PDB file of C-alpha atoms in Angstrom:
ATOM      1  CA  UNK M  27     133.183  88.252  79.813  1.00 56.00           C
ATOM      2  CA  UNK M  28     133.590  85.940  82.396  1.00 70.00           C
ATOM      3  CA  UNK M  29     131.560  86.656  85.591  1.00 80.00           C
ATOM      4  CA  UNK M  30     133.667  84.830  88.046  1.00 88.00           C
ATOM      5  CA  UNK M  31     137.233  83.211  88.087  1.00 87.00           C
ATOM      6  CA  UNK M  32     139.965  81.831  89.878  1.00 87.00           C
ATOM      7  CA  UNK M  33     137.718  82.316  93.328  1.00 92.00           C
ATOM      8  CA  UNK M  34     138.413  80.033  95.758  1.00 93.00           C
ATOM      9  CA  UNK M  35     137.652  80.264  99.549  1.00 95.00           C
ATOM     10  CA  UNK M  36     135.889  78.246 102.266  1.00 95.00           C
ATOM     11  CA  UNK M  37     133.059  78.906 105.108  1.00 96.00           C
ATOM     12  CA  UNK M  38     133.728  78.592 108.499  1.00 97.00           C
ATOM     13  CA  UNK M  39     131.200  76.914 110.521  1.00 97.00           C
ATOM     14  CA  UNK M  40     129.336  78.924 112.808  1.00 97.00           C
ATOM     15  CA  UNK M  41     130.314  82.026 111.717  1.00 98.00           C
ATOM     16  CA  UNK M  42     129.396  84.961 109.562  1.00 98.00           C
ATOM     17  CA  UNK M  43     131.315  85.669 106.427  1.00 98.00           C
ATOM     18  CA  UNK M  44     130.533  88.053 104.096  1.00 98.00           C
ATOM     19  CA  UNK M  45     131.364  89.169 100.449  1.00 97.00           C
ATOM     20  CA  UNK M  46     131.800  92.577  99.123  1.00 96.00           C
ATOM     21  CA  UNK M  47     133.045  94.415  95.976  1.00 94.00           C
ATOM     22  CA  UNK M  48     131.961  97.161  94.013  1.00 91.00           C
ATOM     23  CA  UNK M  49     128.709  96.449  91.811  1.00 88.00           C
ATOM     24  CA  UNK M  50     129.753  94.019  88.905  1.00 88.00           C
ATOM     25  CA  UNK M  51     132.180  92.514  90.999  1.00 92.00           C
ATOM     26  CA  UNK M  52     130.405  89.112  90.936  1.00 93.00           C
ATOM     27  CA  UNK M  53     129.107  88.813  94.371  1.00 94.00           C
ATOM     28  CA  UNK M  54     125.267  87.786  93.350  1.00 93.00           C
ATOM     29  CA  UNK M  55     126.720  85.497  90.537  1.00 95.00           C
ATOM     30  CA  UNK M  56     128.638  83.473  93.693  1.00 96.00           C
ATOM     31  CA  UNK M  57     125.375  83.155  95.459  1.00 96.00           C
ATOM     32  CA  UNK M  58     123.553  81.892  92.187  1.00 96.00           C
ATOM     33  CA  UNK M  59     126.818  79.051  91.871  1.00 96.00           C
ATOM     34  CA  UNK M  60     126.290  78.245  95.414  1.00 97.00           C
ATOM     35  CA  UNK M  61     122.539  77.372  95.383  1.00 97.00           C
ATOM     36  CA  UNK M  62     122.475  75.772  91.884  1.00 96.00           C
ATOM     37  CA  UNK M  63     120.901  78.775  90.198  1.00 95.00           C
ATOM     38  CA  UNK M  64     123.846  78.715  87.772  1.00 95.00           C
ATOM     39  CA  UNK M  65     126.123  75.950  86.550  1.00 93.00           C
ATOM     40  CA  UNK M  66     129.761  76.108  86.887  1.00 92.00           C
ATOM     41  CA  UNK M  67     131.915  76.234  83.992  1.00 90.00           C
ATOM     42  CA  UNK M  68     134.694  74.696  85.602  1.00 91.00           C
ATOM     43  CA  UNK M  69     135.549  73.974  89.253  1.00 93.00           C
ATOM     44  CA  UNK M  70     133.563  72.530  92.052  1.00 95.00           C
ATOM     45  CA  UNK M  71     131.645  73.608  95.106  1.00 97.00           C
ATOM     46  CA  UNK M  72     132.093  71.345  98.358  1.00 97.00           C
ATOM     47  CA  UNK M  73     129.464  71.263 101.382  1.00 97.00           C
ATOM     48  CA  UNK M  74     130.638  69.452 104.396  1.00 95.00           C
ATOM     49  CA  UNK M  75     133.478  67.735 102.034  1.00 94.00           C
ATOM     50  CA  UNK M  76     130.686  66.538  99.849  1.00 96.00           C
ATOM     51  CA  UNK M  77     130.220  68.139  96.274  1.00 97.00           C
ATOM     52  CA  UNK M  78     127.276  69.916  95.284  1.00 97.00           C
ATOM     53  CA  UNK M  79     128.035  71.392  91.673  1.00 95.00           C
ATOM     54  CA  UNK M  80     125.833  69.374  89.572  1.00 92.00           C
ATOM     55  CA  UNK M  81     122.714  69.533  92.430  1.00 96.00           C
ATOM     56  CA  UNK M  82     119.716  71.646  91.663  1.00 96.00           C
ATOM     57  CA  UNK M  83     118.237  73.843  93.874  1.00 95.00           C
ATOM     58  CA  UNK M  84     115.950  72.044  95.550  1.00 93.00           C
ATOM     59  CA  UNK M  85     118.379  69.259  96.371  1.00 95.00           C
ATOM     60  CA  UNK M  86     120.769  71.681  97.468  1.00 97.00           C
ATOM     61  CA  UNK M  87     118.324  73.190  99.832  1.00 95.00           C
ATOM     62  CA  UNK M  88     117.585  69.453 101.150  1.00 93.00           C
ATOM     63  CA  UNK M  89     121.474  69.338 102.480  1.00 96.00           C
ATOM     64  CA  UNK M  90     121.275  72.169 104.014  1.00 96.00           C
ATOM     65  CA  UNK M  91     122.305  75.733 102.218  1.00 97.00           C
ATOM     66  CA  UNK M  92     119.151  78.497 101.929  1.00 96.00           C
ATOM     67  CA  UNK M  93     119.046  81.724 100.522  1.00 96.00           C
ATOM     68  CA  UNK M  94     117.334  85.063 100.426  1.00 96.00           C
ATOM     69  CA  UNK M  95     116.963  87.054  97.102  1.00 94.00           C
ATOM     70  CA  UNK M  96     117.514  90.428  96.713  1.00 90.00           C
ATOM     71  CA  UNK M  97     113.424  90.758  94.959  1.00 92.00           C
ATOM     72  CA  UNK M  98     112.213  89.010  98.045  1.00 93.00           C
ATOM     73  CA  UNK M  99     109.727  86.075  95.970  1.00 92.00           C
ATOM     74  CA  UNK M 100     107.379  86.891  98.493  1.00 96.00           C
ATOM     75  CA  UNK M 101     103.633  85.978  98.209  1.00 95.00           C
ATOM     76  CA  UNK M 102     102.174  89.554  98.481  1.00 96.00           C
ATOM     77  CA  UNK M 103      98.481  87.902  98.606  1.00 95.00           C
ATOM     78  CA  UNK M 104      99.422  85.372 101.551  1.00 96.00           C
ATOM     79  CA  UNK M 105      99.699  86.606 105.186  1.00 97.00           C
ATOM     80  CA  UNK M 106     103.088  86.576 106.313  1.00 97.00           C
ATOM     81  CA  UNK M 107     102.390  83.511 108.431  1.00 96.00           C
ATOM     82  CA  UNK M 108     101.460  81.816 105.072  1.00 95.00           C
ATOM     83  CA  UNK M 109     104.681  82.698 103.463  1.00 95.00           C
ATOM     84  CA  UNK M 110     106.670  81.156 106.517  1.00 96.00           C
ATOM     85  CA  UNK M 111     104.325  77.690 106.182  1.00 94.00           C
ATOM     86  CA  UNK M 112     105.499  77.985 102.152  1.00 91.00           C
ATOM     87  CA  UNK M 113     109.677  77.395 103.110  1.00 86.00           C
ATOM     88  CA  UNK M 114     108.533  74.590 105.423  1.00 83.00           C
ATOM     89  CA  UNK M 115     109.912  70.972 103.725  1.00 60.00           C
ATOM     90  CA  UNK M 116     108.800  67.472 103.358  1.00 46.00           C
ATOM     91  CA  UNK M 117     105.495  68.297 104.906  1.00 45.00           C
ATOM     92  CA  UNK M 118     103.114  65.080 104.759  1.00 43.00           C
ATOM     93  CA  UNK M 119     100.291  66.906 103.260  1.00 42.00           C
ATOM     94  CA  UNK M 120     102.400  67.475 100.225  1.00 48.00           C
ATOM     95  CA  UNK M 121     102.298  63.862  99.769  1.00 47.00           C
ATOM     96  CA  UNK M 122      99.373  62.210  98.125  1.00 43.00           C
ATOM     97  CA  UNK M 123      98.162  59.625 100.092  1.00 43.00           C
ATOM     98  CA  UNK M 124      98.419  60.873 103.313  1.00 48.00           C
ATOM     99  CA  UNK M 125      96.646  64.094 102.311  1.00 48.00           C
ATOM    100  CA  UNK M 126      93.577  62.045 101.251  1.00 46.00           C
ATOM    101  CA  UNK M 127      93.697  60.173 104.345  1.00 48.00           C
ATOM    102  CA  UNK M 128      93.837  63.665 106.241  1.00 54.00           C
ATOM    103  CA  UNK M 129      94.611  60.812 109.252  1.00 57.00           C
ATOM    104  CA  UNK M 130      95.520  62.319 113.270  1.00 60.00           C
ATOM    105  CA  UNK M 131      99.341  62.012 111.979  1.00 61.00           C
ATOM    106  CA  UNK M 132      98.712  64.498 109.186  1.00 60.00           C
ATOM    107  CA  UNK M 133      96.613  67.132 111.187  1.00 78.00           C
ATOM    108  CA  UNK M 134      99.464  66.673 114.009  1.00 83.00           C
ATOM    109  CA  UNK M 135     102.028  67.644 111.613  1.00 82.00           C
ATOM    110  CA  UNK M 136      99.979  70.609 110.148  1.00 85.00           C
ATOM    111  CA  UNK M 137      99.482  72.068 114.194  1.00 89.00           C
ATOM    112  CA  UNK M 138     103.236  71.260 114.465  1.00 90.00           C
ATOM    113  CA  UNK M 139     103.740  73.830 111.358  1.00 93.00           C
ATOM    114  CA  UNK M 140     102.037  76.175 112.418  1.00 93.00           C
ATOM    115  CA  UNK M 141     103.536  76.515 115.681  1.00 95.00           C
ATOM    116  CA  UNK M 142     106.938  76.362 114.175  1.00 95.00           C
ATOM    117  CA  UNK M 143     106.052  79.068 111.679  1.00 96.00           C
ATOM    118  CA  UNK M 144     104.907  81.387 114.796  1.00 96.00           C
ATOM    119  CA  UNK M 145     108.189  80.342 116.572  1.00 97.00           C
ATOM    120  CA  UNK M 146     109.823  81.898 113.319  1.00 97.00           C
ATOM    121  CA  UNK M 147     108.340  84.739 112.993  1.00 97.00           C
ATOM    122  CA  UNK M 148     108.715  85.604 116.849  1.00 97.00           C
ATOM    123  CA  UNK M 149     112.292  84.872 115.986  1.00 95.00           C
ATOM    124  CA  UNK M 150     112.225  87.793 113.448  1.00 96.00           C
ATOM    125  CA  UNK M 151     110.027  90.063 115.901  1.00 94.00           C
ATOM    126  CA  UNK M 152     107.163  89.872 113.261  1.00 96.00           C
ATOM    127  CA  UNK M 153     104.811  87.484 115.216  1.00 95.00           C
ATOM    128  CA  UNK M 154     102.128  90.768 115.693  1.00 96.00           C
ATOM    129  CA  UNK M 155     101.794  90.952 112.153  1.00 97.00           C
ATOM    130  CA  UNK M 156     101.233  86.823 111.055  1.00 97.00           C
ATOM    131  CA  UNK M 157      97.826  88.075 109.828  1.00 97.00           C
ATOM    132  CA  UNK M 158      98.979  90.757 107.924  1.00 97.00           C
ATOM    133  CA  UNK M 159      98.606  90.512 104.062  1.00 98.00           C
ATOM    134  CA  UNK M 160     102.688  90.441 102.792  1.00 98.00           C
ATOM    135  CA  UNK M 161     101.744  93.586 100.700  1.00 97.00           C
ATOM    136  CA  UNK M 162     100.709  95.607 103.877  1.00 97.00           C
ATOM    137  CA  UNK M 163     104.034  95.027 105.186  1.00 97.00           C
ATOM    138  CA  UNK M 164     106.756  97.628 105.213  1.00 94.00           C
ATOM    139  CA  UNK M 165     110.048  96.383 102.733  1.00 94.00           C
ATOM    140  CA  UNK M 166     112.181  96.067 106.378  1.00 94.00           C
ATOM    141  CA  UNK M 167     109.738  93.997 107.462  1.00 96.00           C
ATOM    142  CA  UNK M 168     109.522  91.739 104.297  1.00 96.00           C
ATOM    143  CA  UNK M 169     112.528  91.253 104.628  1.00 96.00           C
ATOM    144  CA  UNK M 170     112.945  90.347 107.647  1.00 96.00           C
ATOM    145  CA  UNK M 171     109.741  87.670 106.618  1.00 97.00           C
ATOM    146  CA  UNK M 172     111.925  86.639 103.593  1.00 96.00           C
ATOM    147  CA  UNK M 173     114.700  85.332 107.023  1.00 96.00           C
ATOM    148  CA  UNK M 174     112.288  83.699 108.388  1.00 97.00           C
ATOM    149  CA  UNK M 175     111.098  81.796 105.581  1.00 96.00           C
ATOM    150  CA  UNK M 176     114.256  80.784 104.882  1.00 96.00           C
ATOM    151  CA  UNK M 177     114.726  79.578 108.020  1.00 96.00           C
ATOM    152  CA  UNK M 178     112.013  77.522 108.064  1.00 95.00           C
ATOM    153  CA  UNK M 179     113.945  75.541 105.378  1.00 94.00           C
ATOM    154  CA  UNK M 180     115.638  74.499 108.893  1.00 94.00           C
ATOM    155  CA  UNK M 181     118.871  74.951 106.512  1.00 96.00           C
ATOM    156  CA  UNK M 182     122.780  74.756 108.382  1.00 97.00           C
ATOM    157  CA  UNK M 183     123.959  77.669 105.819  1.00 98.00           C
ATOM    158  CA  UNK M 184     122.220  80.805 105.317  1.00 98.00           C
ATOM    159  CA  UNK M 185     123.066  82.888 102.525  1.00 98.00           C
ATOM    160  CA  UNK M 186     121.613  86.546 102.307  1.00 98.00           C
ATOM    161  CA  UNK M 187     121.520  88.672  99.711  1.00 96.00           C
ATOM    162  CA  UNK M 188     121.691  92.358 100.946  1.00 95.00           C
ATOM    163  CA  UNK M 189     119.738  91.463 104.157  1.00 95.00           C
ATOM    164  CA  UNK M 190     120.392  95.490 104.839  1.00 93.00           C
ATOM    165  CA  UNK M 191     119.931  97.506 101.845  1.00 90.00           C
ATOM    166  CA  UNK M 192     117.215  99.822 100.999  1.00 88.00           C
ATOM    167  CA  UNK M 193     115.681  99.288 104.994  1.00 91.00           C
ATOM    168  CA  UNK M 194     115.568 102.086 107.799  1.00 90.00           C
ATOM    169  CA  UNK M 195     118.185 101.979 110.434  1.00 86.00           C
ATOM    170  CA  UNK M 196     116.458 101.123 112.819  1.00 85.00           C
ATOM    171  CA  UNK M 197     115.431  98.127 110.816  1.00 89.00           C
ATOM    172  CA  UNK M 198     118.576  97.441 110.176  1.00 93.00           C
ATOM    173  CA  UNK M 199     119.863  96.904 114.018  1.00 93.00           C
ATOM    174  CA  UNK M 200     117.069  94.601 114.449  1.00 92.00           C
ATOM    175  CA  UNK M 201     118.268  92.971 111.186  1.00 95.00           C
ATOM    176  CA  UNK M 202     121.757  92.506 112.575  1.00 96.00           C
ATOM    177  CA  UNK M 203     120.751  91.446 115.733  1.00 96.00           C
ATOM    178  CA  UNK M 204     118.355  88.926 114.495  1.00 96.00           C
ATOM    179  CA  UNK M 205     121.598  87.762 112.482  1.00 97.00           C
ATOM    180  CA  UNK M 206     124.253  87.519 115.422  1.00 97.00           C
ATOM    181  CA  UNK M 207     121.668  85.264 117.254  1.00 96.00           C
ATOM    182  CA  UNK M 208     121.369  82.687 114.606  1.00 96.00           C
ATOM    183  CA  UNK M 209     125.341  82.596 114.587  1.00 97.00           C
ATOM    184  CA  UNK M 210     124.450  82.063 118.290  1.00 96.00           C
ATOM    185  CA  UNK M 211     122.149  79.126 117.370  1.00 95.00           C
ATOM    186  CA  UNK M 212     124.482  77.292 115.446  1.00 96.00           C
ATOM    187  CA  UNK M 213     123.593  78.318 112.106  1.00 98.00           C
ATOM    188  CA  UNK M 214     126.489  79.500 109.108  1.00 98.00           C
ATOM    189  CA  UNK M 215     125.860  82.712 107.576  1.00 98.00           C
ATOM    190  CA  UNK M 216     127.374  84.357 104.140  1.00 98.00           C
ATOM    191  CA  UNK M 217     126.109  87.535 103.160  1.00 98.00           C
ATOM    192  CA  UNK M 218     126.531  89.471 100.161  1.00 97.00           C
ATOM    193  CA  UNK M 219     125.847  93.421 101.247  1.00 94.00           C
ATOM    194  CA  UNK M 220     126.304  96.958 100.133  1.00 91.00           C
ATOM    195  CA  UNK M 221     126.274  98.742 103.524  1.00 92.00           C
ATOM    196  CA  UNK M 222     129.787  98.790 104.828  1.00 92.00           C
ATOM    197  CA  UNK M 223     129.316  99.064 108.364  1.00 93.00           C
ATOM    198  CA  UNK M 224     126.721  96.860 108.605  1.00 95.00           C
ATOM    199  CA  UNK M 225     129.275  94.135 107.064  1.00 96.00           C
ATOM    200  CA  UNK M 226     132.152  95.914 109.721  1.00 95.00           C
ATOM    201  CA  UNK M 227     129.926  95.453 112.719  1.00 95.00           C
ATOM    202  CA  UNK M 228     128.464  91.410 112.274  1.00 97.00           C
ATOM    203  CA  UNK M 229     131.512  90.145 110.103  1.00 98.00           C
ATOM    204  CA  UNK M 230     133.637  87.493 111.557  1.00 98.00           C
ATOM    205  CA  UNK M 231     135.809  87.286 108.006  1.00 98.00           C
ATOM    206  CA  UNK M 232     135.579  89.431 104.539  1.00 98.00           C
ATOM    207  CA  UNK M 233     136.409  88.376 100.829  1.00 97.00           C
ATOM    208  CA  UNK M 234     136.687  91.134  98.354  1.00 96.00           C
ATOM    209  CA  UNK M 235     135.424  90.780  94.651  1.00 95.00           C
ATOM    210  CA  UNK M 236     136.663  92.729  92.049  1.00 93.00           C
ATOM    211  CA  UNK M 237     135.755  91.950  88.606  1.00 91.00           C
ATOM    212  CA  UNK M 238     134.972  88.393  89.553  1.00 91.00           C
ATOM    213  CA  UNK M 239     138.245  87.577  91.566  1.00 93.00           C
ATOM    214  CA  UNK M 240     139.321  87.702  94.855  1.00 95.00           C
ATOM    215  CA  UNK M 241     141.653  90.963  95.467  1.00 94.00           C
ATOM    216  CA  UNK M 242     141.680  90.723  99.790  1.00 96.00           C
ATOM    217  CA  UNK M 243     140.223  88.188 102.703  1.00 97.00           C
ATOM    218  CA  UNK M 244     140.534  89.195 106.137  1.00 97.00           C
ATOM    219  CA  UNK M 245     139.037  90.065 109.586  1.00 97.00           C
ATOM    220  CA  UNK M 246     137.263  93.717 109.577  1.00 97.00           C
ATOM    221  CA  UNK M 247     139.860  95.041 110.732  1.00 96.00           C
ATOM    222  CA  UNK M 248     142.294  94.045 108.531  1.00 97.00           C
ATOM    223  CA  UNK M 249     140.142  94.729 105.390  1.00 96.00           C
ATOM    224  CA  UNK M 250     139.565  97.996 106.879  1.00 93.00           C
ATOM    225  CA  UNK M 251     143.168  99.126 106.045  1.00 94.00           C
ATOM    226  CA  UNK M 252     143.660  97.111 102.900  1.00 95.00           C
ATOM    227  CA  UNK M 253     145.355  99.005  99.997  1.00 93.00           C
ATOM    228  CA  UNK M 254     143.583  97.377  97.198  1.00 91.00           C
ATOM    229  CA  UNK M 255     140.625  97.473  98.918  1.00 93.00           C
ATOM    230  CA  UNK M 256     140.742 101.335  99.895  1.00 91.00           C
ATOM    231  CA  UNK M 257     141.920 101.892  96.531  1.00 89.00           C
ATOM    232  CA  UNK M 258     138.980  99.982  94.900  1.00 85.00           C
ATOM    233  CA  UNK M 259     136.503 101.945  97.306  1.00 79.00           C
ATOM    234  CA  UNK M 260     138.092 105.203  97.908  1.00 65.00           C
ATOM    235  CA  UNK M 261     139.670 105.359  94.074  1.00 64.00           C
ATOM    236  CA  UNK M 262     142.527 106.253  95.604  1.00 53.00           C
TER     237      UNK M 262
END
């Protein structure tokens, strides 16, 4: 059985497009294409014109393209302010040499961290709880850590993997909000997500998945009142 087929669409810059589709319909299986967790059969995936299909994950991350997962990969044992520091890149002391030298550069660049890991969490409204063990943390706000390490990637496109399932509403407002602003910021978001009006509310442009293909693309509205789509949904 083929996962995914005959799927082709682009990502506008600078705003937030999101997949749907009934479970099974491939959604998670795009995301794993996108950031090299899965190789293509066949086809290729373009970033800024450039292809990426044979990159791994890492190197993909490098150009620019970050993801959440739906089980988190949090370090339960770290504060959260620890698991922001983790998704920062290309940090000197990860390099040999300067970490034995431990020279003013080096303990600049760790200050500089940890500053811009605060800044993040702020970002994310979680700066009270930088202290907190991840495991103490409620799953909204986990989640909401899991953004903000990803963001610390300093990555151009975000992709998030049901940033608002399984959280309280009132978690998921601050989600959504949290969300609009990095659109706001210049960042590219493509979200994979359950909760319909979530996806109605922040969506600039929706692609159905059904079975691994594309059945309907469209503004909210328009998807909204699409046959297949209501059909597919509704069942009727």
């Amino acid at each position: 059985m083929t996962a995914v087929q005959n799927l082709s669409f682009h990502i506008e810059r600078g705003k937030i497009t999101s997949l749907i589709g009934p479970n099974g319909a491939g959604k998670t299986t795009v995301f794993n294409l996108i950031s090299g967790q899965l190789p293509l059969d066949k086809g290729q995936i373009l970033f800024k014109g450039k292809s990426i299909t044979l990159l791994s994950p890492h190197k993909i991350v490098d150009l620019g393209i970050a993801r959440t997962f739906q089980e988190l990969r949090l370090f339960q044992r770290l504060t959260a302010l620890q698991n922001v520091l983790v998704g920062l890149q290309h940090r000197q002391g990860e390099r040999l040499f300067p970490a034995l030298l431990r020279g003013p550069s080096l303990k600049e660049e760790e200050l500089a961290d940890l500053q811009k890991a605060r800044d993040l969490l702020r970002l994310v409204k979680l700066e009270p709880k930088g202290d907190e063990l991840v495991e103490n943390l409620s799953y909204g706000e986990q989640k909401l850590l899991s953004l903000a390490r990803v963001l610390a990637t300093d990555a151009e496109l975000i992709m998030l993997d049901e940033p608002a399932s399984g959280i309280p509403l009132g978690e998921v407002d601050r989600m959504l909000m949290i969300i609009q602003d990095l659109v706001k910021q210049g960042k590219t978001i493509l979200v994979v997500e359950h909760n319909m009006e979530a996806v109605m509310r922040i969506s600039d442009w929706i692609i159905v998945l059904n079975f691994g293909e594309q059945i309907a693309s469209g503004t909210p509205q328009e998807i909204q009142i699409n046959k297949d789509v209501i059909r597919i949904y509704l069942g009727i």
